[in-house]
mmCIF file of C-alpha atoms in Angstrom:
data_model
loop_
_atom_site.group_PDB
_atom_site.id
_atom_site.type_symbol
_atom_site.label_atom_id
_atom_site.label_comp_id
_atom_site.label_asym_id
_atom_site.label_seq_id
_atom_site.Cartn_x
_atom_site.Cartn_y
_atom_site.Cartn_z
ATOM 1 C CA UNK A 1 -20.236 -17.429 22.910
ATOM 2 C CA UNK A 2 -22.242 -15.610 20.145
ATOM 3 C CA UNK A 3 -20.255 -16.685 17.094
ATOM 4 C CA UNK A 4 -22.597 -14.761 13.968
ATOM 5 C CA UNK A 5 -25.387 -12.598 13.710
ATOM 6 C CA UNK A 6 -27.599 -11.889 10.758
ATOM 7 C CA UNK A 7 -30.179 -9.029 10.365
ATOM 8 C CA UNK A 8 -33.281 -8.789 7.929
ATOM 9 C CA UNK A 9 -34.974 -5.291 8.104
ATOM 10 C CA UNK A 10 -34.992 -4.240 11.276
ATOM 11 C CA UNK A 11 -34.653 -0.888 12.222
ATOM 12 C CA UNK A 12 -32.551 1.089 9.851
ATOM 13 C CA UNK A 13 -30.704 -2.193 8.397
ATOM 14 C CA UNK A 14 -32.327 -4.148 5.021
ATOM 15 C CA UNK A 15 -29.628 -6.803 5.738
ATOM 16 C CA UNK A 16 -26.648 -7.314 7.451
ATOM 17 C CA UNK A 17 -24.431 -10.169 8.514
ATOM 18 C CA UNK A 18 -21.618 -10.222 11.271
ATOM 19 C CA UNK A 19 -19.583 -13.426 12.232
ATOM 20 C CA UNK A 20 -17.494 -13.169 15.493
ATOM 21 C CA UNK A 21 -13.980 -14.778 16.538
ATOM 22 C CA UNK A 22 -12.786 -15.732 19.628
ATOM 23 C CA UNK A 23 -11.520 -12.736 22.011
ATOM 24 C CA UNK A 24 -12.861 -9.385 22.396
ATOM 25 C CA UNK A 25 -14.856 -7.503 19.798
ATOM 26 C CA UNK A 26 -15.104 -3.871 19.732
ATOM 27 C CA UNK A 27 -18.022 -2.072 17.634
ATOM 28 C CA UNK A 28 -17.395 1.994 17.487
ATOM 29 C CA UNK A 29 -19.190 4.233 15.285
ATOM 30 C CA UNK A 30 -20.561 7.879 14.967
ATOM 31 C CA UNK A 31 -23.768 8.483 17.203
ATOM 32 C CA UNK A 32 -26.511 7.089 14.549
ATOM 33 C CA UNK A 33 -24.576 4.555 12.886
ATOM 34 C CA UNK A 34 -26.545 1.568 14.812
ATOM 35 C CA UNK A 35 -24.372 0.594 17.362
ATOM 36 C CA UNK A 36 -27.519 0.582 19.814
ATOM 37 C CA UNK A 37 -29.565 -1.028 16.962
ATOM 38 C CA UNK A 38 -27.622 -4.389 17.412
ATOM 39 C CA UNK A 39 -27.592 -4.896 20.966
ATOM 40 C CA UNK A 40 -31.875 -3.814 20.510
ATOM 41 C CA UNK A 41 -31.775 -6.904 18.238
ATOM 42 C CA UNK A 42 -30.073 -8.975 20.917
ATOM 43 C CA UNK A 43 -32.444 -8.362 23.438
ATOM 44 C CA UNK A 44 -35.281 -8.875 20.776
ATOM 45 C CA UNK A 45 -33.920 -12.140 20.000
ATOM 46 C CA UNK A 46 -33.790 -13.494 23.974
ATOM 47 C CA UNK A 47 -37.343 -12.465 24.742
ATOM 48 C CA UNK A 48 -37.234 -8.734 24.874
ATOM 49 C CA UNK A 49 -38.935 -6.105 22.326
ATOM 50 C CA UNK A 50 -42.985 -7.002 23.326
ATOM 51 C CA UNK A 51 -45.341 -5.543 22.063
ATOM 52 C CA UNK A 52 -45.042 -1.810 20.608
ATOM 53 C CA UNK A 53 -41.268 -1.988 20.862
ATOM 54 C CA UNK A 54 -41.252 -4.874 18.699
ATOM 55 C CA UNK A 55 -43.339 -3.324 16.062
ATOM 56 C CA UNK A 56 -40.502 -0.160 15.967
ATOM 57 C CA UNK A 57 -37.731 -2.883 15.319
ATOM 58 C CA UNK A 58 -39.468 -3.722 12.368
ATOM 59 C CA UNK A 59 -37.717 -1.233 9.092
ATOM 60 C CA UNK A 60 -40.697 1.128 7.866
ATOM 61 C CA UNK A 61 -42.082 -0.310 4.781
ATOM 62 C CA UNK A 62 -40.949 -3.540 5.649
ATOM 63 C CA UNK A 63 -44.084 -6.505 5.981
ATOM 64 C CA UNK A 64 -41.616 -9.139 7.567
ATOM 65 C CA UNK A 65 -38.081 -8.907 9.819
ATOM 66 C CA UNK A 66 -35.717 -11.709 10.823
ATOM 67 C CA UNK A 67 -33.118 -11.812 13.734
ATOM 68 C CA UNK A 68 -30.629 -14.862 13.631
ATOM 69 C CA UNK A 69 -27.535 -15.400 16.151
ATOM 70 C CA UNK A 70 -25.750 -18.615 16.190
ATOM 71 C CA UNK A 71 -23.842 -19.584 19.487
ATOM 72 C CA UNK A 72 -20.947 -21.805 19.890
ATOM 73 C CA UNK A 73 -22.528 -24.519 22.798
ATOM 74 C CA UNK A 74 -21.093 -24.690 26.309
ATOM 75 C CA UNK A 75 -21.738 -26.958 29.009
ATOM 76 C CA UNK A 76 -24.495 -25.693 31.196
ATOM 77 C CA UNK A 77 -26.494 -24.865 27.289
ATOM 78 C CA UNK A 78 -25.540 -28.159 26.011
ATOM 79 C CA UNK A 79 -27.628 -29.432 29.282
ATOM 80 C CA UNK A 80 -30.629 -26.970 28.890
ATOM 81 C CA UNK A 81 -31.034 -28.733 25.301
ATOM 82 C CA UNK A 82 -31.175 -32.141 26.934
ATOM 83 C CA UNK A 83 -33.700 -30.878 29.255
ATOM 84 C CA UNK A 84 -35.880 -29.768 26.420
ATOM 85 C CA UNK A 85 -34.928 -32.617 24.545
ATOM 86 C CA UNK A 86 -33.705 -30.195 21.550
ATOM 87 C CA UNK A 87 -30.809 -31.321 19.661
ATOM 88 C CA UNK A 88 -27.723 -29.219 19.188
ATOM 89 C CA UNK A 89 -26.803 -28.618 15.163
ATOM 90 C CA UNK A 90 -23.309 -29.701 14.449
ATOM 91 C CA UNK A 91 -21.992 -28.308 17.433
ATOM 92 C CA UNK A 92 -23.978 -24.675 17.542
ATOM 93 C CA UNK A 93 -27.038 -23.330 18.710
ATOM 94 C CA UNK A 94 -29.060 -21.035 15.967
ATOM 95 C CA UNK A 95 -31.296 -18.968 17.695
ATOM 96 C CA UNK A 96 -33.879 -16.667 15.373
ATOM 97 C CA UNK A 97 -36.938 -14.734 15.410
ATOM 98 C CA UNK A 98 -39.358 -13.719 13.076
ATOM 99 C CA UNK A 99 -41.670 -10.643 12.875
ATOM 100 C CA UNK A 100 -44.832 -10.379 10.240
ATOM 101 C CA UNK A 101 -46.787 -7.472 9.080
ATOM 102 C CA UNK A 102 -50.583 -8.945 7.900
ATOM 103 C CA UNK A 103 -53.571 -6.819 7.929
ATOM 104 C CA UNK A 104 -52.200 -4.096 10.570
ATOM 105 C CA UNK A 105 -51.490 -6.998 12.844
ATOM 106 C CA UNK A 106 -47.723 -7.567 13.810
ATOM 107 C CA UNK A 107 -46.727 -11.695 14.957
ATOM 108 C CA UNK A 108 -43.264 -12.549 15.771
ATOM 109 C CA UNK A 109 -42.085 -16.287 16.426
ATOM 110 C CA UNK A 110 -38.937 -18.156 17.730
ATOM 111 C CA UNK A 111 -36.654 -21.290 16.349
ATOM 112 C CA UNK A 112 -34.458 -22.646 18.358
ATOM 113 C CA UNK A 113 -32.220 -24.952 15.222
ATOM 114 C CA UNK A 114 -35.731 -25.028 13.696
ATOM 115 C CA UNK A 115 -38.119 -25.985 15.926
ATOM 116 C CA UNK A 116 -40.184 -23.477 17.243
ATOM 117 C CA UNK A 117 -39.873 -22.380 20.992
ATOM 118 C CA UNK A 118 -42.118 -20.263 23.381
ATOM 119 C CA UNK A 119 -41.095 -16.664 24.735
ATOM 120 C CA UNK A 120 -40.634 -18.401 28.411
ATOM 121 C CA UNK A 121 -38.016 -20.836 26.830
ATOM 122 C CA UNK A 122 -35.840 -18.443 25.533
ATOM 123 C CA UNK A 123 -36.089 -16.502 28.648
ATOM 124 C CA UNK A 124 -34.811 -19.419 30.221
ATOM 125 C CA UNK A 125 -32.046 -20.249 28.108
ATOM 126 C CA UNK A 126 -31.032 -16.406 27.733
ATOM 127 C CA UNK A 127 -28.695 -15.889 30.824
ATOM 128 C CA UNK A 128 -26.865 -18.928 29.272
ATOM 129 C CA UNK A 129 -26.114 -17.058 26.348
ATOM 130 C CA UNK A 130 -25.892 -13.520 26.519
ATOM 131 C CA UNK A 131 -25.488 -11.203 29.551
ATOM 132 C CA UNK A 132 -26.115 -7.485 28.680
ATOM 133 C CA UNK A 133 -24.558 -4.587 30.309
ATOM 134 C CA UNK A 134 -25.768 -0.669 29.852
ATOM 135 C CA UNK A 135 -23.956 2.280 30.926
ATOM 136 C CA UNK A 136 -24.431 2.917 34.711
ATOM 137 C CA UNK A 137 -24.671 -0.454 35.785
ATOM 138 C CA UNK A 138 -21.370 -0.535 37.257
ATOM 139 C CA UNK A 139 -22.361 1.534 39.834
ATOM 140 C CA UNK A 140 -24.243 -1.482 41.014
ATOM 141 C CA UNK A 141 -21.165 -2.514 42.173
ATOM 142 C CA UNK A 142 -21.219 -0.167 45.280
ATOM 143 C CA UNK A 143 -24.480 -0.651 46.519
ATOM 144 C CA UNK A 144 -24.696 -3.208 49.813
ATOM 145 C CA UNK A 145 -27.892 -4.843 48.638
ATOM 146 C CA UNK A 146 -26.360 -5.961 45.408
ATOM 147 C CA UNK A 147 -23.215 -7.017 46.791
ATOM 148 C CA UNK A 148 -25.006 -8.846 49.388
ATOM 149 C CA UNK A 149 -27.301 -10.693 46.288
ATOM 150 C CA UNK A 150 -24.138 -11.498 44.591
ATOM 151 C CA UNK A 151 -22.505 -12.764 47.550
ATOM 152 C CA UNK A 152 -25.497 -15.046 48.756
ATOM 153 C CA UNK A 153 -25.448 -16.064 45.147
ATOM 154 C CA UNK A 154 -21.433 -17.228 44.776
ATOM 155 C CA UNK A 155 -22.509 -19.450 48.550
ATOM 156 C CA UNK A 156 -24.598 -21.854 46.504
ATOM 157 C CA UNK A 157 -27.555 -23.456 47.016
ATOM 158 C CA UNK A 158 -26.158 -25.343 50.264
ATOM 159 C CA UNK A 159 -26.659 -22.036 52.270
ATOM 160 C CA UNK A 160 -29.820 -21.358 52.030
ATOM 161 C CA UNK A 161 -31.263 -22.678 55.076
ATOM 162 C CA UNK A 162 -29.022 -20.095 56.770
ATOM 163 C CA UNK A 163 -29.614 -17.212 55.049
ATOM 164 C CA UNK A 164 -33.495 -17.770 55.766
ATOM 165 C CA UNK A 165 -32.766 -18.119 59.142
ATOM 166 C CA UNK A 166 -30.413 -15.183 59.198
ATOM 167 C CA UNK A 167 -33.493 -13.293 56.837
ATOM 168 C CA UNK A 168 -36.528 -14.270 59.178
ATOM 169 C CA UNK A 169 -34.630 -12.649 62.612
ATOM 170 C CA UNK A 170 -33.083 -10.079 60.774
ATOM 171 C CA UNK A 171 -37.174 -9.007 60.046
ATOM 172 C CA UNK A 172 -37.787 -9.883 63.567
ATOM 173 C CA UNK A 173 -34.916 -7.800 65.347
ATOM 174 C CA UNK A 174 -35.953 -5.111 62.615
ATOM 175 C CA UNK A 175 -40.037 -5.092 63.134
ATOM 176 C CA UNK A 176 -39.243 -4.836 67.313
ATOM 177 C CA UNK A 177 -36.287 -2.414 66.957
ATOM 178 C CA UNK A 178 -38.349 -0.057 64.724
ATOM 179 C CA UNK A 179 -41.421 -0.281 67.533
ATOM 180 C CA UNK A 180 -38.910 0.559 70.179
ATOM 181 C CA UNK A 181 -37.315 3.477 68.525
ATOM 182 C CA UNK A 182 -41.212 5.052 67.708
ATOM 183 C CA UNK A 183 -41.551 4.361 71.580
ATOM 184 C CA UNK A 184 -38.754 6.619 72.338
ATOM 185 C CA UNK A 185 -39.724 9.000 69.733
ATOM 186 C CA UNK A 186 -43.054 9.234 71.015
ATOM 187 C CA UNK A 187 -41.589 9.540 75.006
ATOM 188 C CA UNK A 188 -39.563 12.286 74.146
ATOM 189 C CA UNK A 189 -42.169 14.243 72.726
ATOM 190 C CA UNK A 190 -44.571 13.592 74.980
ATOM 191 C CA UNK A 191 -42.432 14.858 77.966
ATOM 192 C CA UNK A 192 -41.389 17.980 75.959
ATOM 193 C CA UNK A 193 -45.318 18.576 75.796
ATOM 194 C CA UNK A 194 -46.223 17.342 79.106
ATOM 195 C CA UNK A 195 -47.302 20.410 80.599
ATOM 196 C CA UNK A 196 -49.587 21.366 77.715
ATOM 197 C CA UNK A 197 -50.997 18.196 78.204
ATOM 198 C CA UNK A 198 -51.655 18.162 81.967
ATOM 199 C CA UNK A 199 -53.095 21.349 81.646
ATOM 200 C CA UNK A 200 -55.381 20.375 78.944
ATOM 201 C CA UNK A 201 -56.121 17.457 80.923
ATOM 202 C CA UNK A 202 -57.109 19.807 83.626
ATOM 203 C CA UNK A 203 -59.155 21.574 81.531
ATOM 204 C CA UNK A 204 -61.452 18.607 80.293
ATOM 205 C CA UNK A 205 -61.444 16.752 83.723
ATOM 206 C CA UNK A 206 -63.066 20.213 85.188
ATOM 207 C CA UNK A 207 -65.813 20.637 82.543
ATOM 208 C CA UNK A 208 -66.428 16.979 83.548
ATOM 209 C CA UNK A 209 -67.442 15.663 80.368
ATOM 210 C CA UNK A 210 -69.661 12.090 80.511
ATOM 211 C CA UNK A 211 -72.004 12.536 78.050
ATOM 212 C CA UNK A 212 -71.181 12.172 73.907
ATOM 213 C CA UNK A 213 -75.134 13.715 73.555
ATOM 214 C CA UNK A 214 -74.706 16.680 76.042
ATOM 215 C CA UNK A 215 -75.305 18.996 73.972
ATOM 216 C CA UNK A 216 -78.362 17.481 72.293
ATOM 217 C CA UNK A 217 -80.162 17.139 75.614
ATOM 218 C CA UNK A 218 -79.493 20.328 76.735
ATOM 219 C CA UNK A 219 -80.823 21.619 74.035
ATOM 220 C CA UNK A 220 -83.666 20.143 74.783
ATOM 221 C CA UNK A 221 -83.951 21.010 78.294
ATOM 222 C CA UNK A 222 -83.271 24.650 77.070
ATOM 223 C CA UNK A 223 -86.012 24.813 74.599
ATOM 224 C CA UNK A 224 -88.575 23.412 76.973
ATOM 225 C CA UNK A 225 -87.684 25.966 79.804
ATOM 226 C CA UNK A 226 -87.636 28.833 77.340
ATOM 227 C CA UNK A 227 -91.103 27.952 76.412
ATOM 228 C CA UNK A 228 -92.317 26.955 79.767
ATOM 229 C CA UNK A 229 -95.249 29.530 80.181
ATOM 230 C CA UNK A 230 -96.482 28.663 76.510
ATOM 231 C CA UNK A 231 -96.671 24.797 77.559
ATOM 232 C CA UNK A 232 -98.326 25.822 80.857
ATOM 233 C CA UNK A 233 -100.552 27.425 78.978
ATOM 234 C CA UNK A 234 -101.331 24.362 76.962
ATOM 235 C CA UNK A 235 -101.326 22.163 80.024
ATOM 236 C CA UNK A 236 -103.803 24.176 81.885
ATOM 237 C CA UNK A 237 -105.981 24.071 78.728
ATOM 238 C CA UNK A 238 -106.028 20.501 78.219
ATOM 239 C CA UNK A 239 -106.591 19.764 81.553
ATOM 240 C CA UNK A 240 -109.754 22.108 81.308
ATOM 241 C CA UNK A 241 -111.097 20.515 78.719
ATOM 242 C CA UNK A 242 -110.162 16.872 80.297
ATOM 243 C CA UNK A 243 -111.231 17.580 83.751
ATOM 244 C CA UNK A 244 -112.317 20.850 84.930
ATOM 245 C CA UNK A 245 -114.616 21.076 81.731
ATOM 246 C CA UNK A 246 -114.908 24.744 79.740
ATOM 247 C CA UNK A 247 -117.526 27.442 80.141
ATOM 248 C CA UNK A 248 -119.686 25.678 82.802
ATOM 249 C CA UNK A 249 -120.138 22.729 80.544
ATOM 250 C CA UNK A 250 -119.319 18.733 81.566
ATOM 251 C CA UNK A 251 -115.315 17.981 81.404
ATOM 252 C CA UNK A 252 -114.270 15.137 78.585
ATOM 253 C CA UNK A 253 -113.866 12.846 81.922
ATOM 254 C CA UNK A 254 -117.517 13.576 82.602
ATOM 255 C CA UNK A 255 -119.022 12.879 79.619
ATOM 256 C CA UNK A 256 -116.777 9.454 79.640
ATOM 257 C CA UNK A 257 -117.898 8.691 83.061
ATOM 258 C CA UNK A 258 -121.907 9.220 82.169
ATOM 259 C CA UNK A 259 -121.254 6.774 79.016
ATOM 260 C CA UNK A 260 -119.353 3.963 81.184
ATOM 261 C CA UNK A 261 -122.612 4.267 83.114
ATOM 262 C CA UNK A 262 -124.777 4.133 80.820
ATOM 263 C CA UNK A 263 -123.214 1.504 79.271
ATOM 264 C CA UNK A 264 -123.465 -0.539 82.408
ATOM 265 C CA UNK A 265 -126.968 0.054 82.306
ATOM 266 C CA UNK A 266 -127.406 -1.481 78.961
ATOM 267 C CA UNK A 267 -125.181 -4.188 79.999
ATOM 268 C CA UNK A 268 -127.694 -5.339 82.368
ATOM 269 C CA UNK A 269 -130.284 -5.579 80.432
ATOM 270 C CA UNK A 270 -127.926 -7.004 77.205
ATOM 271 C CA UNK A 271 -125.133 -9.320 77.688
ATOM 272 C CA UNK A 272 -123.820 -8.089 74.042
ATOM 273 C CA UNK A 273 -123.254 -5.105 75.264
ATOM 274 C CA UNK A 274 -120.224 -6.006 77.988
ATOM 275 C CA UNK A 275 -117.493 -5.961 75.789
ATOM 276 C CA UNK A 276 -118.901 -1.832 74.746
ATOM 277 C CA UNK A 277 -119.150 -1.379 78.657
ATOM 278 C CA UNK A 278 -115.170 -2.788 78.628
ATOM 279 C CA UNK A 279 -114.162 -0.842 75.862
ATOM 280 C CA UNK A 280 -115.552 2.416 77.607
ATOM 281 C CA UNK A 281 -113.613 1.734 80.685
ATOM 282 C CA UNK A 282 -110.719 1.216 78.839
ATOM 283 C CA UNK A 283 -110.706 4.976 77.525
ATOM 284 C CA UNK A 284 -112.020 6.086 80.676
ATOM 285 C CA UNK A 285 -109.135 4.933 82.118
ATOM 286 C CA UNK A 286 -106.784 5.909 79.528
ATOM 287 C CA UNK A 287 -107.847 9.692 79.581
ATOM 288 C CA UNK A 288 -107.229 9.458 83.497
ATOM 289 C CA UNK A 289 -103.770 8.215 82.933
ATOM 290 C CA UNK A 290 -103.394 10.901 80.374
ATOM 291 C CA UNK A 291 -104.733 13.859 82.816
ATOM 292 C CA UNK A 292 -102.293 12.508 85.765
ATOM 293 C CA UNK A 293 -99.344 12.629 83.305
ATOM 294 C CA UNK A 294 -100.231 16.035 82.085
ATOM 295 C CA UNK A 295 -100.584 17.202 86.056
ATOM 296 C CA UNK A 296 -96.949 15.656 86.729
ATOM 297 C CA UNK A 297 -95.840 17.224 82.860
ATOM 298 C CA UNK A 298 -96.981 20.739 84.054
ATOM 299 C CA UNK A 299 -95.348 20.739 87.734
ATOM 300 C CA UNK A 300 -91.857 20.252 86.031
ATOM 301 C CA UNK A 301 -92.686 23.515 83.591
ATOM 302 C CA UNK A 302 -92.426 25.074 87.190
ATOM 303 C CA UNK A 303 -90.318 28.776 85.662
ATOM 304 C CA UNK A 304 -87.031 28.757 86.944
ATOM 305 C CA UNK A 305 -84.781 31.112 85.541
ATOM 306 C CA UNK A 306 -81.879 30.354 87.763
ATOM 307 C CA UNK A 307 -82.357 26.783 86.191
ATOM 308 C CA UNK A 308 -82.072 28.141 82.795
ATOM 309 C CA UNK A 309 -79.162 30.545 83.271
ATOM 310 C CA UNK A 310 -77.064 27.356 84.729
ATOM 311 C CA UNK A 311 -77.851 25.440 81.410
ATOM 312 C CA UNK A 312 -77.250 28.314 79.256
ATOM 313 C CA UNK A 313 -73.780 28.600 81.174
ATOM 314 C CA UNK A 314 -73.290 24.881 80.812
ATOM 315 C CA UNK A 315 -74.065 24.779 77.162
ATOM 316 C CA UNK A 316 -71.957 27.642 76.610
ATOM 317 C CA UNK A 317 -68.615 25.924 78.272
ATOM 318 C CA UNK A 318 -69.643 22.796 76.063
ATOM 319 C CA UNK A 319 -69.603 25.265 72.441
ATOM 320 C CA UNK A 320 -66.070 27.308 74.105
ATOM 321 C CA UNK A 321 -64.504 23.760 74.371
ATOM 322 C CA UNK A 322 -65.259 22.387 70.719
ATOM 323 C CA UNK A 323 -64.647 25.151 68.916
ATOM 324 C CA UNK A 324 -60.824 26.087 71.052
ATOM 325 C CA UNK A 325 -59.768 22.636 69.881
ATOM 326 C CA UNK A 326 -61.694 22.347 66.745
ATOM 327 C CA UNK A 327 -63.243 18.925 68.274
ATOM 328 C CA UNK A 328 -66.975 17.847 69.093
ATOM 329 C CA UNK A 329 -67.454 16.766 72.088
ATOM 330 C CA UNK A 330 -67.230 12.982 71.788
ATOM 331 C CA UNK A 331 -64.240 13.277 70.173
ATOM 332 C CA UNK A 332 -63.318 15.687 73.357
ATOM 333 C CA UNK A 333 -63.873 12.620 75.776
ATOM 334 C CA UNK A 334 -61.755 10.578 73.858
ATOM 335 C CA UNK A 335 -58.912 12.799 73.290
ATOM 336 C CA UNK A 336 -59.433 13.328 77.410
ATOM 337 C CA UNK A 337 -59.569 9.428 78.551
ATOM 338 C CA UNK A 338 -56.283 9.081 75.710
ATOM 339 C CA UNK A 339 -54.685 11.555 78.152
ATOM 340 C CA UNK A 340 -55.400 9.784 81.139
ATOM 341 C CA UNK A 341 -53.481 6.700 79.915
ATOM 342 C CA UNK A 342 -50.176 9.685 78.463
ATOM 343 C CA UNK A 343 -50.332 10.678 81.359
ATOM 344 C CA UNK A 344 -49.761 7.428 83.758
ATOM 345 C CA UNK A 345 -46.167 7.501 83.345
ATOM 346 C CA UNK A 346 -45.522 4.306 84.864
ATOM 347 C CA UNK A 347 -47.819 2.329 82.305
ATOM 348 C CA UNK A 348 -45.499 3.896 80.053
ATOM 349 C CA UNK A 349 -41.890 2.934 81.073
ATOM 350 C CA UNK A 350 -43.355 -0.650 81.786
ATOM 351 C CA UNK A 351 -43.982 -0.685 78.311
ATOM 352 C CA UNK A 352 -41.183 1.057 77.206
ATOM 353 C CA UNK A 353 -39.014 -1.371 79.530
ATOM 354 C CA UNK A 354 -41.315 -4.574 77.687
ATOM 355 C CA UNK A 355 -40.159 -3.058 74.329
ATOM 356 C CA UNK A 356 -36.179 -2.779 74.697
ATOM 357 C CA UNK A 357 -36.579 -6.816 76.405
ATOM 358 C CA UNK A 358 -38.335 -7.494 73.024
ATOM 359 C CA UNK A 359 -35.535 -6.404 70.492
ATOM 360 C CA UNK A 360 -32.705 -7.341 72.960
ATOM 361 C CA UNK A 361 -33.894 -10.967 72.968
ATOM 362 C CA UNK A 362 -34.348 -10.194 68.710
ATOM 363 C CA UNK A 363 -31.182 -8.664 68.198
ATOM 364 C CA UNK A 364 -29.131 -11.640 69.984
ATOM 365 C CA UNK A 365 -31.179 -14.016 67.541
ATOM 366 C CA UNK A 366 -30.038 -11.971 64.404
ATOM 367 C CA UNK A 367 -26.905 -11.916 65.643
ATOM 368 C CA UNK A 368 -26.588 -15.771 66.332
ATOM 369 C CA UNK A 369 -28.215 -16.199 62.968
ATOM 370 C CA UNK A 370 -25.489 -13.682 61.463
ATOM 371 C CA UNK A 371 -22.858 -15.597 63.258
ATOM 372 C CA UNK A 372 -23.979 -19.020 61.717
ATOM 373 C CA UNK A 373 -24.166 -17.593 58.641
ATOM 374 C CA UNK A 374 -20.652 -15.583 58.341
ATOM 375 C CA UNK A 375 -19.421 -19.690 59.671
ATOM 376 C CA UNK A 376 -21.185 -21.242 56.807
#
C-alpha cells in the first residue's frame, strides 16, 4: 500500500508532500490543478517517463527533481527483497528517483531504502506495488481475449501444459480450417466462371501455343523471306566469285586449287614445305565446305509467298492473343497449362475431399484438447 509521497520540482510542483491512510483516497480538482501530474510521477517512479518524457517531468528552471513514495511491505514484496537481498527499513519500503540537469544532459537514478537499483528492478518489483488504471480500460473487461488471459492467469501455473496443448491444436485446427474455407472460396468462384474459362481454354489450346520464343523466331523466318531475292542475290554472287569465277577470270576455288598444286610441287622437291602444302588443303577444303553450305543456304531462299502469308497470319494470331489479355506469350502458356489443371474437376474435389479430412481430424484434436482443458 503506498503510505506517503513526496515531490521535488517536477512538473508544475516546487515541493509537495502527501501521506496516505488506510481505505480509499479520493483526489478531485479543477482540470489543471495536477491531478494527472501525480499519477505521471507514479509511473516515473516504477520505471516509466524514459527519455524525453522524463526531461518534461522535470519543473522549467529546475537543474535537479526528486520523486519519493514509501510503501507499507506485504508479503509477496517482503519476498522480492529477500531475493535481492535488500533489507526492508523499519517495516516500509522507500522507493525514490532522482533527475539531474548538467551541461544539457538530463540523468535520473533509483534507491530502493538507499541503495541504488537498476530500471529492470523496479520494473520487477512495480506490479507488487502499484497497479495503474486509465479511463477506458474497463472496457477491457468485455473483450474475449482478455478475459481468456485473465482466466488462464487465475488457473495457475499447474495448467499450463494444457493450455499449450489446447494452444498448439487450436493453431492446427485453425491453419487447416482456414485452407479449407479458401478451397471453397476458390471452388465457388471458379464454377461461377467456368465457362469463361473453358472457353478461354479453347481459345489457347486452338492457337496451339508450345513455344515461349515464337514470336522471336518468326520474326526471323519473316525477315529472311521478305528479303529472300536480296540474299539470292548475294548467294549467287558469292558463289561466282567462289566457284563460277567473274568476268571470264579463274574462280577463288581455282586459284586455291593451282596453289595446293603448286605447293605439292614444292613439297617434292622440299620436305619443309609439307606442312604449307597441309595448310593449303585445309582452306581448300574449307572454301568447299563454305560453297556447299551457301548452295544448300540459297535453295531454302526458294520465294514463297504462300509461305510468308501463313507466317504473317501466324504472327498476327500470336500479337491478337497478347495484347486481348494483356499477357506475353509465355505467360499465355502458363496461364493455359494452369487451366488445364482448373479445369480437371476431379483433381479438385479429391483435394477438396483431402482438405475437409485434414481439419476434421484437427478440429476433434482441439476439441479433445478443449475438453481436457475445461476438466483441468
Amino acid at each position: 500500500m503506498l503510505t506517503g509521497l513526496r515531490l521535488e520540482n517536477i512538473a508544475l510542483i516546487e515541493r509537495l508532500e502527501l501521506l496516505f491512510s488506510a481505505g480509499f483516497t479520493v483526489l478531485t480538482g479543477e482540470t489543471g490543478a495536477g491531478k494527472s501530474i501525480l499519477l505521471d510521477a507514479l509511473d516515473a517512479l516504477l520505471g516509466g517517463a524514459q527519455g524525453s518524457q522524463g526531461a518534461r517531468l522535470l519543473r522549467r528552471g529546475a537543474e535537479r527533481g526528486r520523486i519519493e513514495a514509501s510503501f507499507s511491505l506485504s508479503p509477496p514484496v517482503r519476498d522480492w527483497l529477500e531475493r535481492q537481498e535488500l533489507d526492508a527499513e523499519e517495516g516500509e519500503l522507500l522507493l525514490s528517483r532522482d533527475w539531474r540537469l548538467q551541461e544539457g544532459r538530463l540523468t535520473s537514478r533509483h534507491r530502493l531504502n538507499g541503495v541504488v537499483v537498476g530500471r529492470g528492478q523496479v520494473l520487477e518489483l512495480r506490479p507488487l506495488l502499484l497497479d495503474l488504471t486509465v479511463q477506458g480500460q474497463t472496457q477491457q473487461l468485455g473483450r474475449p481475449g482478455q478475459q481468456r488471459r485473465w482466466l488462464d492467469r487465475f488457473a495457475g501455473e499447474g495448467l499450463a501444459p494444457a493450455l499449450e496443448a489446447t494452444r498448439s491444436a487450436w493453431q492446427r485446427w485453425k491453419g487447416e480450417a482456414d485452407a479449407l474455407e479458401q478451397a471453397r472460396t476458390d471452388r465457388e468462384r471458379f464454377a461461377l466462371e467456368r465457362d469463361r474459362q473453358e472457353q478461354l481454354l479453347a481459345e489457347l489450346e486452338a492457337a496451339a501455343l508450345e513455344d515461349p520464343a515464337e514470336r522471336q523466331r518468326l520474326q526471323g523466318e519473316q525477315d529472311r523471306l521478305a528479303h529472300a531475292v536480296r540474299l539470292q542475290e548475294g548467294v549467287m554472287a558469292l558463289i561466282g566469285r567462289l566457284v563460277e569465277g567473274a568476268e571470264a577470270a579463274p574462280s577463288v576455288l581455282d586459284h586455291l586449287a593451282a596453289c595446293d598444286q603448286e605447293l605439292q610441287t614444292m613439297a617434292a622437291l622440299d620436305a619443309s614445305v609439307v606442312a604449307l602444302h597441309g595448310a593449303c588443303a585445309d582452306a581448300l577444303a574449307g572454301l568447299q565446305d563454305l560453297a556447299r553450305d551457301l548452295d544448300r543456304y540459297g535453295s531454302l531462299l526458294e520465294s514463297d509467298p504462300e509461305s510468308l502469308a501463313q507466317l504473317q497470319e501466324r504472327m498476327a494470331l500470336l500479337k491478337a492473343l497478347e495484347r486481348r489479355h494483356g499477357q506475353t506469350l509465355p505467360d499465355l502458356i502458363a496461364r493455359r497449362d494452369s487451366l488445364r489443371q482448373q479445369l480437371a474437376q476431379a483433381d479438385a474435389a479429391a483435394a477438396l475431399a483431402g482438405l475437409e479430412v485434414a481439419e476434421a481430424a484437427a478440429r476433434q484434436e482441439r476439441d479433445r484438447a478443449n475438453a481436457a482443458l475445461s476438466r483441468a
